[in-house]
Every structure is written in C-alpha cells, then in structure tokens.
mmCIF file of C-alpha atoms in Angstrom:
data_model
loop_
_atom_site.group_PDB
_atom_site.id
_atom_site.type_symbol
_atom_site.label_atom_id
_atom_site.label_comp_id
_atom_site.label_asym_id
_atom_site.label_seq_id
_atom_site.Cartn_x
_atom_site.Cartn_y
_atom_site.Cartn_z
ATOM 1 C CA MET J 11 -0.284 0.384 -0.109
ATOM 2 C CA ILE J 12 1.171 3.528 -1.017
ATOM 3 C CA ASP J 13 1.204 5.909 1.784
ATOM 4 C CA ALA J 14 0.141 9.313 1.734
ATOM 5 C CA ALA J 15 3.754 10.956 2.245
ATOM 6 C CA ILE J 16 5.159 8.789 -0.706
ATOM 7 C CA ALA J 17 2.375 9.912 -3.391
ATOM 8 C CA LEU J 18 2.704 13.694 -2.356
ATOM 9 C CA LYS J 19 6.115 12.872 -3.384
ATOM 10 C CA THR J 20 6.239 10.978 -6.223
ATOM 11 C CA GLY J 21 2.091 11.600 -7.100
ATOM 12 C CA LEU J 22 1.417 7.529 -6.846
ATOM 13 C CA THR J 23 -1.947 6.387 -6.200
ATOM 14 C CA ALA J 24 -2.968 3.313 -4.686
ATOM 15 C CA GLN J 25 -3.602 1.187 -8.032
ATOM 16 C CA SER J 26 -0.273 2.240 -9.261
ATOM 17 C CA ALA J 27 1.539 -1.099 -10.928
ATOM 18 C CA PRO J 28 5.517 -1.028 -9.443
ATOM 19 C CA ASP J 29 8.167 -0.877 -11.374
ATOM 20 C CA VAL J 30 10.519 -3.320 -9.343
ATOM 21 C CA GLU J 31 8.840 -5.539 -7.888
ATOM 22 C CA LEU J 32 11.112 -8.526 -6.227
ATOM 23 C CA LYS J 33 9.190 -11.672 -4.551
ATOM 24 C CA ARG J 34 10.836 -14.397 -1.790
ATOM 25 C CA VAL J 35 14.136 -13.949 -3.884
ATOM 26 C CA TYR J 36 17.060 -15.597 -2.527
ATOM 27 C CA LYS J 37 20.481 -15.869 -3.702
ATOM 28 C CA MET J 38 23.128 -18.583 -2.280
ATOM 29 C CA TYR J 39 27.061 -18.579 -2.633
ATOM 30 C CA GLY J 40 27.750 -22.262 -2.229
ATOM 31 C CA PRO J 41 26.075 -22.881 1.497
ATOM 32 C CA ASN J 42 25.832 -19.075 2.288
ATOM 33 C CA ALA J 43 23.045 -17.301 1.383
ATOM 34 C CA VAL J 44 23.774 -13.370 0.389
ATOM 35 C CA VAL J 45 19.925 -12.547 0.254
ATOM 36 C CA GLN J 46 17.556 -14.252 2.652
ATOM 37 C CA GLY J 47 13.686 -14.098 0.851
ATOM 38 C CA VAL J 48 13.476 -10.574 -0.052
ATOM 39 C CA ASP J 49 9.623 -8.582 -0.739
ATOM 40 C CA LEU J 50 9.848 -5.736 -2.516
ATOM 41 C CA GLN J 51 8.023 -2.950 -4.457
ATOM 42 C CA VAL J 52 9.371 -0.102 -5.898
ATOM 43 C CA PHE J 53 7.226 2.130 -7.925
ATOM 44 C CA GLN J 54 7.472 4.585 -10.904
ATOM 45 C CA GLY J 55 8.659 7.852 -10.090
ATOM 46 C CA GLU J 56 10.316 6.894 -6.727
ATOM 47 C CA LEU J 57 14.164 7.443 -5.667
ATOM 48 C CA PHE J 58 14.643 4.007 -3.583
ATOM 49 C CA THR J 59 17.576 3.627 -1.706
ATOM 50 C CA LEU J 60 19.189 -0.178 -0.483
ATOM 51 C CA LEU J 61 21.029 0.975 2.538
ATOM 52 C CA GLY J 62 23.124 -0.878 4.686
ATOM 53 C CA PRO J 63 26.904 -1.964 5.641
ATOM 54 C CA SER J 64 29.606 -3.703 3.129
ATOM 55 C CA GLY J 65 28.254 -7.296 3.031
ATOM 56 C CA CYS J 66 24.843 -6.810 3.654
ATOM 57 C CA GLY J 67 23.202 -8.128 0.236
ATOM 58 C CA LYS J 68 22.318 -4.829 -1.256
ATOM 59 C CA THR J 69 24.463 -4.895 -4.219
ATOM 60 C CA THR J 70 23.261 -8.291 -4.986
ATOM 61 C CA MET J 71 20.188 -7.389 -4.952
ATOM 62 C CA LEU J 72 21.006 -4.695 -7.288
ATOM 63 C CA ARG J 73 22.445 -7.057 -9.760
ATOM 64 C CA MET J 74 19.919 -9.451 -9.769
ATOM 65 C CA ILE J 75 17.265 -6.152 -10.927
ATOM 66 C CA ALA J 76 19.948 -5.474 -14.078
ATOM 67 C CA GLY J 77 20.324 -9.291 -14.344
ATOM 68 C CA PHE J 78 24.257 -9.984 -13.782
ATOM 69 C CA GLU J 79 23.455 -12.327 -11.247
ATOM 70 C CA GLU J 80 20.242 -14.834 -10.983
ATOM 71 C CA PRO J 81 17.809 -15.322 -8.251
ATOM 72 C CA SER J 82 18.705 -18.966 -6.473
ATOM 73 C CA ALA J 83 14.893 -19.151 -5.279
ATOM 74 C CA GLY J 84 11.658 -16.422 -5.990
ATOM 75 C CA GLU J 85 11.356 -13.851 -8.680
ATOM 76 C CA VAL J 86 12.005 -10.913 -10.343
ATOM 77 C CA PHE J 87 9.701 -8.396 -12.259
ATOM 78 C CA ILE J 88 10.163 -5.279 -13.925
ATOM 79 C CA ALA J 89 7.243 -3.378 -15.520
ATOM 80 C CA GLY J 90 4.821 -6.228 -13.923
ATOM 81 C CA GLN J 91 7.225 -8.573 -16.071
ATOM 82 C CA PRO J 92 8.693 -11.735 -15.298
ATOM 83 C CA MET J 93 13.103 -10.798 -15.678
ATOM 84 C CA ASN J 94 14.500 -14.739 -14.831
ATOM 85 C CA GLY J 95 16.407 -15.432 -16.872
ATOM 86 C CA VAL J 96 16.333 -12.235 -18.939
ATOM 87 C CA PRO J 97 19.725 -11.286 -20.112
ATOM 88 C CA PRO J 98 20.793 -7.659 -19.209
ATOM 89 C CA TYR J 99 20.349 -6.428 -22.417
ATOM 90 C CA ARG J 100 16.504 -6.912 -22.661
ATOM 91 C CA ARG J 101 16.194 -5.654 -19.374
ATOM 92 C CA LEU J 102 14.780 -1.557 -19.710
ATOM 93 C CA VAL J 103 17.033 -0.606 -17.032
ATOM 94 C CA ASN J 104 20.372 1.022 -16.766
ATOM 95 C CA THR J 105 22.804 1.044 -14.363
ATOM 96 C CA VAL J 106 25.609 3.682 -12.641
ATOM 97 C CA PHE J 107 28.618 1.974 -11.053
ATOM 98 C CA GLN J 108 30.814 3.862 -8.781
ATOM 99 C CA SER J 109 33.918 3.864 -11.312
ATOM 100 C CA TYR J 110 31.738 5.205 -14.149
ATOM 101 C CA ALA J 111 32.963 2.533 -15.998
ATOM 102 C CA LEU J 112 33.564 5.447 -18.899
ATOM 103 C CA PHE J 113 35.920 4.450 -22.297
ATOM 104 C CA GLY J 114 38.639 6.524 -22.109
ATOM 105 C CA HIS J 115 39.077 6.770 -25.439
ATOM 106 C CA MET J 116 35.921 7.953 -26.400
ATOM 107 C CA THR J 117 34.747 11.991 -25.953
ATOM 108 C CA VAL J 118 31.983 12.647 -23.522
ATOM 109 C CA SER J 119 29.733 12.599 -26.481
ATOM 110 C CA GLU J 120 30.783 9.130 -28.004
ATOM 111 C CA ASN J 121 30.596 8.099 -24.355
ATOM 112 C CA VAL J 122 26.782 9.287 -23.718
ATOM 113 C CA ALA J 123 25.918 7.690 -27.566
ATOM 114 C CA PHE J 124 27.850 4.086 -27.487
ATOM 115 C CA GLY J 125 24.225 2.102 -26.430
ATOM 116 C CA MET J 126 22.376 3.507 -28.972
ATOM 117 C CA ARG J 127 24.716 2.890 -31.617
ATOM 118 C CA VAL J 128 25.050 -0.609 -30.435
ATOM 119 C CA LYS J 129 20.909 -0.661 -30.538
ATOM 120 C CA GLY J 130 21.390 0.808 -34.511
ATOM 121 C CA VAL J 131 19.081 4.300 -33.616
ATOM 122 C CA PRO J 132 19.327 6.421 -36.469
ATOM 123 C CA LYS J 133 22.347 8.749 -36.247
ATOM 124 C CA PRO J 134 20.458 11.993 -36.030
ATOM 125 C CA GLU J 135 17.930 10.676 -33.544
ATOM 126 C CA ILE J 136 21.518 9.517 -31.606
ATOM 127 C CA SER J 137 23.013 13.048 -31.528
ATOM 128 C CA GLU J 138 19.379 14.647 -30.866
ATOM 129 C CA ARG J 139 19.160 12.445 -27.753
ATOM 130 C CA VAL J 140 22.645 12.947 -26.875
ATOM 131 C CA ARG J 141 21.929 16.643 -27.053
ATOM 132 C CA GLU J 142 19.362 16.122 -24.423
ATOM 133 C CA ALA J 143 20.904 14.158 -21.978
ATOM 134 C CA LEU J 144 23.715 16.785 -21.401
ATOM 135 C CA LEU J 145 21.704 19.328 -21.480
ATOM 136 C CA LYS J 146 19.956 17.310 -18.007
ATOM 137 C CA VAL J 147 23.675 16.922 -16.765
ATOM 138 C CA ARG J 148 24.862 20.669 -17.152
ATOM 139 C CA LEU J 149 27.623 19.305 -19.505
ATOM 140 C CA GLU J 150 26.100 20.513 -23.024
ATOM 141 C CA ASP J 151 29.688 22.328 -23.350
ATOM 142 C CA LYS J 152 31.503 19.386 -22.418
ATOM 143 C CA GLY J 153 30.756 17.001 -25.515
ATOM 144 C CA ASP J 154 33.760 17.179 -27.152
ATOM 145 C CA ARG J 155 35.957 16.572 -24.095
ATOM 146 C CA TYR J 156 37.649 12.939 -22.670
ATOM 147 C CA PRO J 157 36.596 11.532 -19.290
ATOM 148 C CA ARG J 158 40.420 12.400 -18.239
ATOM 149 C CA GLN J 159 39.857 16.021 -18.954
ATOM 150 C CA LEU J 160 36.674 15.912 -16.200
ATOM 151 C CA SER J 161 36.792 16.088 -13.062
ATOM 152 C CA GLY J 162 35.336 12.902 -10.822
ATOM 153 C CA GLY J 163 31.796 15.376 -10.433
ATOM 154 C CA GLN J 164 31.503 15.728 -14.626
ATOM 155 C CA GLN J 165 32.718 12.117 -15.274
ATOM 156 C CA GLN J 166 29.693 10.890 -12.778
ATOM 157 C CA ARG J 167 27.358 13.531 -14.386
ATOM 158 C CA VAL J 168 28.564 11.694 -17.862
ATOM 159 C CA ALA J 169 27.506 8.038 -16.621
ATOM 160 C CA LEU J 170 24.327 9.308 -15.424
ATOM 161 C CA ALA J 171 23.603 10.721 -19.340
ATOM 162 C CA ARG J 172 24.909 8.237 -20.202
ATOM 163 C CA ALA J 173 22.038 5.732 -18.138
ATOM 164 C CA LEU J 174 19.145 8.579 -18.979
ATOM 165 C CA VAL J 175 19.390 8.743 -22.771
ATOM 166 C CA ASN J 176 18.065 5.156 -23.486
ATOM 167 C CA ARG J 177 15.114 6.580 -21.558
ATOM 168 C CA PRO J 178 15.240 2.901 -19.388
ATOM 169 C CA LYS J 179 12.329 2.493 -16.835
ATOM 170 C CA VAL J 180 14.366 2.365 -14.101
ATOM 171 C CA VAL J 181 18.391 3.843 -13.227
ATOM 172 C CA LEU J 182 20.177 1.561 -10.892
ATOM 173 C CA LEU J 183 23.090 3.200 -8.862
ATOM 174 C CA ASP J 184 25.339 1.250 -6.863
ATOM 175 C CA GLU J 185 27.240 3.805 -4.549
ATOM 176 C CA PRO J 186 26.880 6.201 -7.722
ATOM 177 C CA LEU J 187 28.836 8.820 -5.269
ATOM 178 C CA GLY J 188 31.138 7.168 -3.165
ATOM 179 C CA ALA J 189 34.103 8.071 -4.974
ATOM 180 C CA LEU J 190 33.637 11.680 -4.594
ATOM 181 C CA ASP J 191 35.385 14.056 -2.023
ATOM 182 C CA PHE J 192 32.651 15.086 1.053
ATOM 183 C CA LYS J 193 32.150 18.872 -0.742
ATOM 184 C CA LEU J 194 31.756 17.417 -4.140
ATOM 185 C CA ARG J 195 29.084 14.357 -2.995
ATOM 186 C CA LYS J 196 26.659 16.999 -0.927
ATOM 187 C CA GLU J 197 26.672 18.733 -4.350
ATOM 188 C CA LEU J 198 25.956 15.368 -6.556
ATOM 189 C CA GLN J 199 23.009 14.501 -4.071
ATOM 190 C CA VAL J 200 21.528 17.530 -4.601
ATOM 191 C CA GLU J 201 22.112 17.451 -8.189
ATOM 192 C CA LEU J 202 20.729 13.634 -8.540
ATOM 193 C CA SER J 203 17.261 14.238 -6.754
ATOM 194 C CA LEU J 204 16.915 17.068 -8.709
ATOM 195 C CA LEU J 205 17.504 14.875 -11.725
ATOM 196 C CA GLN J 206 15.170 12.443 -10.673
ATOM 197 C CA GLN J 207 12.862 14.225 -10.035
ATOM 198 C CA GLU J 208 12.785 15.910 -13.536
ATOM 199 C CA THR J 209 12.671 13.179 -15.190
ATOM 200 C CA GLY J 210 10.329 10.836 -13.078
ATOM 201 C CA ILE J 211 12.487 7.687 -13.773
ATOM 202 C CA THR J 212 12.586 5.311 -11.561
ATOM 203 C CA PHE J 213 15.946 5.425 -9.434
ATOM 204 C CA ILE J 214 17.112 2.670 -7.151
ATOM 205 C CA MET J 215 20.555 3.362 -5.546
ATOM 206 C CA VAL J 216 22.628 1.422 -3.185
ATOM 207 C CA THR J 217 24.816 3.139 -0.435
ATOM 208 C CA HIS J 218 26.032 3.059 3.316
ATOM 209 C CA ASP J 219 25.910 6.216 3.329
ATOM 210 C CA GLN J 220 22.689 7.187 5.937
ATOM 211 C CA ASP J 221 22.808 10.773 5.814
ATOM 212 C CA GLU J 222 22.449 10.403 1.899
ATOM 213 C CA ALA J 223 19.977 8.339 2.656
ATOM 214 C CA LEU J 224 17.756 10.228 4.059
ATOM 215 C CA SER J 225 18.330 13.445 2.650
ATOM 216 C CA ILE J 226 17.216 12.192 -1.052
ATOM 217 C CA SER J 227 15.571 8.855 -1.306
ATOM 218 C CA SER J 228 11.461 8.810 -1.537
ATOM 219 C CA ARG J 229 11.911 5.473 0.748
ATOM 220 C CA ILE J 230 14.299 3.585 2.370
ATOM 221 C CA ALA J 231 14.782 -0.362 2.706
ATOM 222 C CA VAL J 232 17.569 -0.836 5.043
ATOM 223 C CA VAL J 233 19.438 -4.120 4.605
ATOM 224 C CA ASN J 234 21.240 -6.468 7.259
ATOM 225 C CA LYS J 235 22.794 -9.759 6.495
ATOM 226 C CA GLY J 236 20.699 -10.292 3.468
ATOM 227 C CA ARG J 237 17.340 -9.299 4.740
ATOM 228 C CA ILE J 238 14.608 -6.027 4.818
ATOM 229 C CA GLU J 239 14.838 -5.147 8.266
ATOM 230 C CA GLN J 240 12.265 -2.260 7.907
ATOM 231 C CA ILE J 241 11.213 0.029 4.469
ATOM 232 C CA GLY J 242 9.568 3.336 4.406
ATOM 233 C CA THR J 243 10.057 7.191 3.990
ATOM 234 C CA PRO J 244 13.264 8.355 5.666
ATOM 235 C CA MET J 245 11.138 10.101 8.480
ATOM 236 C CA GLU J 246 9.635 6.752 9.456
ATOM 237 C CA ILE J 247 13.291 5.031 9.057
ATOM 238 C CA TYR J 248 14.792 7.695 11.607
ATOM 239 C CA ASP J 249 12.077 8.711 14.102
ATOM 240 C CA ALA J 250 10.210 5.267 14.717
ATOM 241 C CA PRO J 251 12.671 2.215 13.805
ATOM 242 C CA THR J 252 11.245 -1.264 14.490
ATOM 243 C CA THR J 253 14.416 -3.184 14.666
ATOM 244 C CA ARG J 254 17.606 -2.399 17.195
ATOM 245 C CA PHE J 255 19.469 -2.700 13.646
ATOM 246 C CA VAL J 256 17.495 0.135 11.902
ATOM 247 C CA ALA J 257 17.891 2.558 15.420
ATOM 248 C CA GLU J 258 21.747 2.090 15.752
ATOM 249 C CA PHE J 259 22.322 2.298 12.090
ATOM 250 C CA VAL J 260 20.349 4.720 10.822
ATOM 251 C CA GLY J 261 22.052 7.687 12.489
ATOM 252 C CA GLU J 262 23.290 7.821 16.792
ATOM 253 C CA THR J 263 20.612 6.322 19.409
ATOM 254 C CA ASN J 264 20.744 5.513 22.681
ATOM 255 C CA VAL J 265 18.998 1.749 23.395
ATOM 256 C CA PHE J 266 18.082 0.539 26.577
ATOM 257 C CA GLU J 267 16.838 -3.129 27.252
ATOM 258 C CA CYS J 268 13.711 -2.847 29.181
ATOM 259 C CA ARG J 269 10.810 -4.956 30.791
ATOM 260 C CA VAL J 270 7.297 -2.951 30.801
ATOM 261 C CA ILE J 271 6.549 -2.603 34.895
ATOM 262 C CA GLU J 272 3.484 -0.910 34.222
ATOM 263 C CA GLN J 273 1.257 0.881 31.550
ATOM 264 C CA ASP J 274 -2.105 2.971 31.283
ATOM 265 C CA GLY J 275 -3.626 4.399 28.645
ATOM 266 C CA GLU J 276 -0.778 7.044 27.811
ATOM 267 C CA PHE J 277 2.352 5.683 29.410
ATOM 268 C CA LEU J 278 4.368 3.004 29.557
ATOM 269 C CA GLU J 279 6.831 2.543 33.079
ATOM 270 C CA LEU J 280 9.854 0.465 32.481
ATOM 271 C CA ARG J 281 12.709 -0.517 34.279
ATOM 272 C CA SER J 282 16.398 -1.084 32.098
ATOM 273 C CA HIS J 283 18.587 -3.620 32.666
ATOM 274 C CA THR J 284 20.782 -1.410 34.262
ATOM 275 C CA GLY J 285 18.140 -0.151 36.466
ATOM 276 C CA LEU J 286 17.284 3.190 34.817
ATOM 277 C CA ALA J 287 13.852 3.925 35.262
ATOM 278 C CA ILE J 288 11.804 4.615 32.021
ATOM 279 C CA VAL J 289 8.961 6.260 31.294
ATOM 280 C CA ALA J 290 7.826 6.206 27.274
ATOM 281 C CA ALA J 291 4.588 7.374 25.537
ATOM 282 C CA LYS J 292 2.427 4.331 24.764
ATOM 283 C CA PRO J 293 2.281 3.373 21.158
ATOM 284 C CA VAL J 294 0.303 0.512 21.711
ATOM 285 C CA ASP J 295 -0.741 -1.968 23.972
ATOM 286 C CA TRP J 296 1.974 -3.837 25.687
ATOM 287 C CA GLN J 297 2.054 -7.157 28.485
ATOM 288 C CA ALA J 298 3.199 -5.710 31.741
ATOM 289 C CA SER J 299 6.553 -7.507 32.338
ATOM 290 C CA ARG J 300 7.160 -7.810 28.658
ATOM 291 C CA GLU J 301 11.139 -7.376 26.953
ATOM 292 C CA VAL J 302 11.453 -4.190 25.146
ATOM 293 C CA LEU J 303 13.756 -1.841 23.841
ATOM 294 C CA ILE J 304 14.165 1.631 24.058
ATOM 295 C CA SER J 305 15.723 4.231 21.515
ATOM 296 C CA VAL J 306 16.232 7.337 22.554
ATOM 297 C CA ARG J 307 18.330 10.019 19.529
ATOM 298 C CA PRO J 308 20.741 12.531 21.356
ATOM 299 C CA GLU J 309 19.476 15.196 19.860
ATOM 300 C CA LYS J 310 15.992 14.467 21.897
ATOM 301 C CA MET J 311 18.233 14.512 25.623
ATOM 302 C CA LYS J 312 18.568 17.706 27.390
ATOM 303 C CA LEU J 313 22.101 18.528 29.799
ATOM 304 C CA SER J 314 21.912 20.683 32.368
ATOM 305 C CA THR J 315 24.637 21.346 35.269
ATOM 306 C CA GLU J 316 21.213 22.268 37.800
ATOM 307 C CA HIS J 317 18.652 19.879 38.673
ATOM 308 C CA ILE J 318 16.159 19.347 36.118
ATOM 309 C CA MET J 319 12.376 19.758 37.532
ATOM 310 C CA GLN J 320 10.820 17.042 35.095
ATOM 311 C CA PRO J 321 8.984 14.250 36.929
ATOM 312 C CA TYR J 322 10.546 11.811 34.441
ATOM 313 C CA ASN J 323 13.471 10.350 32.694
ATOM 314 C CA THR J 324 15.239 12.333 34.462
ATOM 315 C CA TYR J 325 18.970 11.019 35.595
ATOM 316 C CA ARG J 326 22.134 12.151 37.319
ATOM 317 C CA GLY J 327 25.451 11.852 35.800
ATOM 318 C CA ILE J 328 29.001 12.239 35.246
ATOM 319 C CA LEU J 329 30.354 13.829 32.014
ATOM 320 C CA ASN J 330 33.050 12.280 30.965
ATOM 321 C CA SER J 331 34.562 13.060 27.251
ATOM 322 C CA ILE J 332 33.193 15.598 24.937
ATOM 323 C CA LEU J 333 33.760 15.753 20.517
ATOM 324 C CA TYR J 334 33.255 18.926 19.445
ATOM 325 C CA LEU J 335 31.890 19.303 16.077
ATOM 326 C CA GLY J 336 31.358 22.809 14.601
ATOM 327 C CA ASP J 337 27.773 24.027 15.131
ATOM 328 C CA HIS J 338 27.123 21.330 17.957
ATOM 329 C CA SER J 339 29.174 18.797 20.486
ATOM 330 C CA GLN J 340 28.525 15.671 21.192
ATOM 331 C CA TYR J 341 28.738 14.990 24.809
ATOM 332 C CA PHE J 342 29.092 11.370 26.521
ATOM 333 C CA VAL J 343 27.689 10.667 29.997
ATOM 334 C CA ASP J 344 27.990 8.240 32.589
ATOM 335 C CA LEU J 345 24.326 8.275 34.027
ATOM 336 C CA TYR J 346 23.482 6.726 37.390
ATOM 337 C CA ALA J 347 20.470 4.350 38.433
ATOM 338 C CA GLY J 348 19.899 5.850 41.656
ATOM 339 C CA ASP J 349 22.393 5.503 44.230
ATOM 340 C CA SER J 350 23.918 2.460 41.853
ATOM 341 C CA PRO J 351 27.953 2.462 41.168
ATOM 342 C CA ILE J 352 27.154 1.236 37.894
ATOM 343 C CA PRO J 353 27.232 3.523 35.406
ATOM 344 C CA VAL J 354 24.999 3.701 32.292
ATOM 345 C CA PRO J 355 26.881 5.345 29.293
ATOM 346 C CA ILE J 356 24.729 7.774 26.738
ATOM 347 C CA THR J 357 25.256 9.805 24.215
ATOM 348 C CA LEU J 358 23.652 13.002 23.538
ATOM 349 C CA THR J 359 23.658 15.961 21.080
ATOM 350 C CA LYS J 360 23.847 19.743 22.128
ATOM 351 C CA SER J 361 23.852 22.910 19.708
ATOM 352 C CA HIS J 362 26.227 25.629 20.669
ATOM 353 C CA HIS J 363 24.073 28.967 21.709
ATOM 354 C CA PHE J 364 26.632 32.170 22.182
ATOM 355 C CA GLY J 365 27.783 33.323 25.845
ATOM 356 C CA GLU J 366 26.839 29.712 26.964
ATOM 357 C CA THR J 367 29.419 27.724 29.149
ATOM 358 C CA ILE J 368 30.598 24.130 28.432
ATOM 359 C CA PRO J 369 30.458 21.920 31.826
ATOM 360 C CA PRO J 370 33.877 20.822 32.496
ATOM 361 C CA LEU J 371 35.070 16.950 32.219
ATOM 362 C CA ASP J 372 34.058 14.684 35.285
ATOM 363 C CA SER J 373 31.633 17.074 36.377
ATOM 364 C CA GLN J 374 28.081 16.207 37.516
ATOM 365 C CA VAL J 375 25.431 16.689 35.203
ATOM 366 C CA TYR J 376 21.440 15.901 34.641
ATOM 367 C CA ILE J 377 19.963 14.737 31.517
ATOM 368 C CA SER J 378 16.343 14.493 30.657
ATOM 369 C CA TRP J 379 14.287 13.512 28.249
ATOM 370 C CA LEU J 380 10.563 13.483 27.251
ATOM 371 C CA PRO J 381 8.225 10.450 27.717
ATOM 372 C CA GLU J 382 7.319 10.946 23.549
ATOM 373 C CA ASP J 383 11.183 10.883 22.890
ATOM 374 C CA CYS J 384 11.457 7.386 23.531
ATOM 375 C CA PHE J 385 10.421 4.884 20.932
ATOM 376 C CA ALA J 386 9.749 1.125 22.391
ATOM 377 C CA ILE J 387 10.793 -1.371 19.668
ATOM 378 C CA VAL J 388 9.989 -4.981 19.981
ATOM 379 C CA GLU J 389 11.805 -7.253 17.367
ATOM 380 C CA PRO J 390 9.767 -9.849 15.565
ATOM 381 C CA HIS J 391 11.229 -13.622 15.024
ATOM 382 C CA ARG J 392 13.581 -13.592 12.267
ATOM 383 C CA ASP J 393 14.132 -17.046 11.418
ATOM 384 C CA ARG J 394 12.979 -18.121 7.661
ATOM 385 C CA PRO J 395 13.295 -21.355 5.958
ATOM 386 C CA LEU J 396 15.709 -21.783 3.377
ATOM 387 C CA PRO J 397 14.030 -22.374 0.263
#
C-alpha cells in the first residue's frame, strides 16, 4: 500500500503498479545465503534506496534486478514482466557504477551515444538524444572532451547521461557518489535528486551512507545480513525504527534493554536492565513484564548542570568526554540509576549557543528527555527457512 507521504512526493496512487518487484528472492553462494527471502516493491517515480553496511547483500539485490546475477530462488519483475533468465541488455534498466565505467578513448558524446549505436538507433536521433542528455546533466559544452579531462563529478554526470539517454524504465545506481570527496558528494546529492524529479524515472540506489539515504530518498529499505529490516520514508526510518539494527545503524541513538513494569492509557513504565526507571509514551498495547528496547535519539536529550524539574526520565550523571563538531557537540555521560555505582553510558547532542559555558569534564550533570521522545521496539522473530 502506498502511503500519503510517498504519494505526495511521487504522485503515485493506490492503483500504481510497481516498476520493480522482488518476490521471496534468495541468492546462494555455496552454502551461504547472501540474500534471504526478500520481498520488495519499488513504484514509478521513486528514488528508492537500499541502505546497509558493506557485505549486507544490497549490491547483490541490485545486480539481480540488473540481470548480472540470477536469483537462486524467487522472482524478479520489471514493469510487471518476469525477468528470471532475461539477459541484462533486454531489461528496461540502465546501471550507473561507482567506477563510472567510461571509455577513455571516446569523447563524452561518444560515451553517451555508445549504447544507442550498438542498438542501431539512427544517427540524427542519436545526436538529438545525446544533446538532450548532456543538457540535463549540465555538460552541454563538454561533449568533445575525454573523460580524463573531466573532474570526478563531471565524469559521474557523464555516466548518468549515458544511463538516461536510453530512456530506461529504471536507473540503478551502485554507490554512485562513493568515489567523490565530501563537498562534491553533497553537491551531487542535490543534483541527483533534482535530476530524478525532473525526469520522473524510477531510481534505485545502493549506498552505505545514512545521511545520503535520508536526504534524497523517497523511501529506504534498510538491509542487514541479506534481509530487509524495514522499509519506509526517511522520517519513518529515523523516527520510528522497528528493529534495534535500524535504530543504531541509521543515525546515532541510545538503546536501553527494558522490561515493562506497568502501563496505563498514556504511558509505559519500564525498568532498564541497568536499573534506570524510564517512562515512555505508549504507542500500542503492551503486556506487563514484556521485554522491549527503548531508543532515544541524542538530540532529544537535554543536559544541565542544575537539577531538572521534570517528573520523568531525569537522571544524575558524570560528564566523561566531549567531541566538538562545529555547530554542535557530542557529550558522553555516565548516568547513575539511583545510588547505583554502575554507570550507564549514553551519548547526547547539544547545539552551541553564544555565551554558553560548557561543563568541565568529570563534573556532575543532569540529563532528561520526554516520554514521547522514547521509541519502544519489540523485535519480531527473524528465522526464515531457506528454500
């Protein structure tokens, strides 16, 4: 089902058919399953991201969509058509690689035109489509240059133009900005997002960069050990993680293993395994004494050198480290559960304000957060039989 946030950004309706669909897809290498029972739908006009750490299986999923790998079990569909056994050149997709894969002996225009020449597209049409593609990526004056004469960002734009010129149903991007420096990467993220919105072509991107995924994606699939942990909009992934892995991989968080002590119509009262009394807003019905995880993002926490007058989630601690990060700092604090000598380490983020004094290391501080800033996670049973 397509939710309102996706529909607003992409113009999709509940009746829209997926451009790409994976049904119970597995990929085995010997006895090892690198992709395990993946179900996935990507709709027309989305910039959809497969996000996860190195070796999690996200690139293998992309390669199965492209046709460079065949599923060991399950089915891949593009535009509603089954793709198992269909070679890459017969699929309505084009792939942009991290290495760009440009031909060094060809000019920019020749690189962009290469695929159409192989397909026998008439020369006048090739010239016009190359011109349009280079205009879209702002390289209309670079057609006669060779890849070695271009910057890394310009080479990446050539690779994008070469993918777009064939008018594919789907563009696949495998760590497309991974080889660029930080500033250029940020610039190209904006350009990539604008280009996707302008063309309306479905983009599926693989990345391990959480900031990149959150900033430009319509939806994100967080991948871990060959499985999809969660699919959602960037806001859903960040603010409402459904597993501990998602909470900890996407951004910074503090996770407390807790047992529900009591619940009413509004709050959950919990006790962490380290002894902290925590009150969380109650999202759904929970059974008393159920084991849950509580996630609290660092920016939701408040730090003070004076006792905080708040009835819930207020703790005494010792400041043991500070990381200065320009417009904000990260504080590392050991909380104490009552008079317990066992510290509970947490991380919090605090923006800088003019004239504000930073507490000295090893000083006593007070930390607090609101019940609605706690997110409760109950991890589902994860075992799934191999085919």
